[in-house]
Amino acid sequence: MTAPGMQGQSNWSGFRNPLAKPARAPAFLGMAATREPESLDSKFYKPADDFFPAHSSLALTYDDVTLATLYSEVLPRDTQLDTALAEGLHLNIPVISADMDTVTESRMAIAMALNGGLGLIHYNMPDRQQLSEVSRVKNHVHGLIQEPIKVAPEQFIADVLALIEQKKFGFSTFPVVDNTGKLVGLLSGHVVKHRYAKRKVADALTPRGQVHTINKKELGRDPIARADKFFTDHPGIHKLLVVDDKDNLHGLFTMSDLERIAQERSAQFKPARDARFHLICGAAVSATRNAFGELDRERILAHVGGLVERGVDAVAVSTAHGYSKGVGDAVKMLRDAFPKLPLIAGNVTSAAAVEFLADCGANAIKVGQGPGSICTTRIVAGVGIPQLTALYVGSRAAAKKRVTILADGGITKSGDIVKALTLADAVICGGILAGCPESPGEVMEISGKLYKRYRGMGSLAAMKAGSAARYGHAPNPTQKVAPEGVEALKEVSGTVDRVLEQLIGGIQSGMGYLGAANLEQLRQKARFIRVSAAGVKEAAPHDVVELKTGN
Ligand code: XMP
């Protein structure tokens, strides 16, 4: 079945998007084709195209609905979660980390890509720094710690203990380098003890001559295999340092990392890589203006050019109001300049806005205004749409235009992701990842509990750090602005691996309940019903004293 205007991948406006998503039947067409005969169930549990129009006067979000279970022959562990967001932008899991300065820098982006997802590096940093953050992800050799934490020979063991305590490091062995970066030795965890606190590192280290090293030129095409062989050939040695011809330190392999990698090789969801086998990475840019109030074309083009040179896989034009001339112009300009670059743009909450950005040349459109855990846009500006209704209208426009949509914000549990994926192609998460060790920022202790800072990009502090343009405010921090986000704390959580494992497990369970073997089937099969306030209460643990949260 073909919709009018879908032939030949052109869209209704006649604009031909060179990076339109590979053809898939719009979900609503599939539903029409698979609609079951009138049954008792179908009077209650409705496909999206019946359900959402029937609630057109009420904006709905995740907890307002639940999904009906369906006959299934699909085991959760057999479900496929891969998603194509644009030509050349394929993820193995449909989860993206938000371009926020307390969520995604290179460490988070690496962890996301290793799990099959994508990280969008935020732009609250100098352009040069964003370029090197992207390079770090693109050059990441899994298993090689490229910038190991080092100590200096003149430090005391007490200083090292204080560093471990302050940064909450989970390890205590450190390479020792002099002030020129040259390797001097290895400080083993065996001597990083309070009883040696008054000794100098220089007196406690394993000297250079006894430290196992490899020249980076010898790593070859498969550094992991090389390091793995070294550990097999040297029983009892757990660290291998990488140096150059001048003995400058360039990295560290640990045996425990390599053993973890060996286990991961059999994992169901493979890392998301580009055609050259590098991890994928996205970066956000804002539609900044010059001193005359015009789109700063030169700066944006030069910077995105730099990102492309470094191998960026997608650029997101990230603003609070994507249905605007400035964002449209920025997307058109980037599409013209970089015809093959996957472009993400947003944020929007209407069908017209999705069509607008698609016509400008965006491939994936961020849907979400005000659902985020740190957002106050709806309170401050009185605008925004609860997320499921926004996703429904956005998804129907996206199918027409052959673009994809990303459900951005408001995800607090895996069940929300399952509901989002009945309409969207992937989700963007901020808060749920902000407590991971891979997010930027220090761990702090308050009343015996550990927290990390998490702030809205529209909070006063973030706007002062550079994100004011995203909210349409002047970059001058002394000017009065109305913040649209809060500064908050997130309790420290497990690693990204651990958090994603839980989320993915939940998504796969949801798909199993619906008999959906892949995300396309999830979109086609989903049947919705409203839940009452009592239903929401019933859905969470109740009338028990909870001992464990299940995470
Ligand atoms: P979650 O719920 O995952 O949301 O924490 C992350 C998303 O929230 C958006 N965002 C903001 N929205 N004011 C807003 O209204 C803000 O200050 C703000 N900062 C981030 C953004 O879309 C992000 O991905």
Coordinates of N, CA, C and O in Angstrom, one line a residue, residues 65 87 99 138 145 162 218 266 324 380 395 422 461-462 477:
V65 N -1.5 6.6 29.7 CA -2.0 5.5 28.9 C -1.3 4.2 29.3 O -0.2 4.3 30.0
E87 N 19.8 7.9 6.5 CA 20.8 7.0 5.8 C 22.2 7.3 6.4 O 22.6 8.5 6.6
D99 N 22.0 16.2 24.7 CA 23.1 17.1 24.5 C 23.0 18.2 25.6 O 22.6 19.3 25.4
K138 N 35.6 9.4 18.4 CA 35.9 8.8 17.1 C 37.2 8.0 17.1 O 37.4 7.0 16.4
I145 N 42.8 2.7 27.7 CA 42.5 4.0 28.4 C 43.4 5.0 27.9 O 44.6 5.0 28.1
A162 N 44.0 11.1 48.9 CA 43.0 12.2 48.9 C 42.3 12.3 47.5 O 41.1 12.5 47.4
E218 N 53.6 -0.4 17.8 CA 53.5 -1.9 17.7 C 52.1 -2.4 17.9 O 51.9 -3.6 17.8
S266 N 30.1 -11.4 22.9 CA 28.9 -12.3 22.7 C 27.6 -11.6 23.1 O 26.5 -12.2 23.1
S324 N 11.0 27.7 13.9 CA 11.3 29.1 13.9 C 12.2 29.4 12.7 O 12.9 28.5 12.2
V380 N 7.0 28.5 32.9 CA 7.5 29.8 32.7 C 6.8 30.4 31.5 O 6.3 31.6 31.5
S395 N 4.6 12.0 14.7 CA 4.9 10.7 14.0 C 4.2 10.7 12.7 O 4.7 10.2 11.7
T422 N 6.3 3.3 20.5 CA 5.2 3.0 19.6 C 4.9 4.1 18.6 O 4.1 3.9 17.7
A461 N 22.3 29.0 35.3 CA 23.7 28.7 35.3 C 24.2 28.1 33.9 O 25.2 28.5 33.4
A462 N 23.3 27.3 33.3 CA 23.7 26.7 32.0 C 23.7 27.8 30.9 O 24.6 27.8 30.0
P477 N 25.4 37.3 29.9 CA 24.8 36.8 31.1 C 24.3 37.9 32.1 O 23.6 37.6 33.0

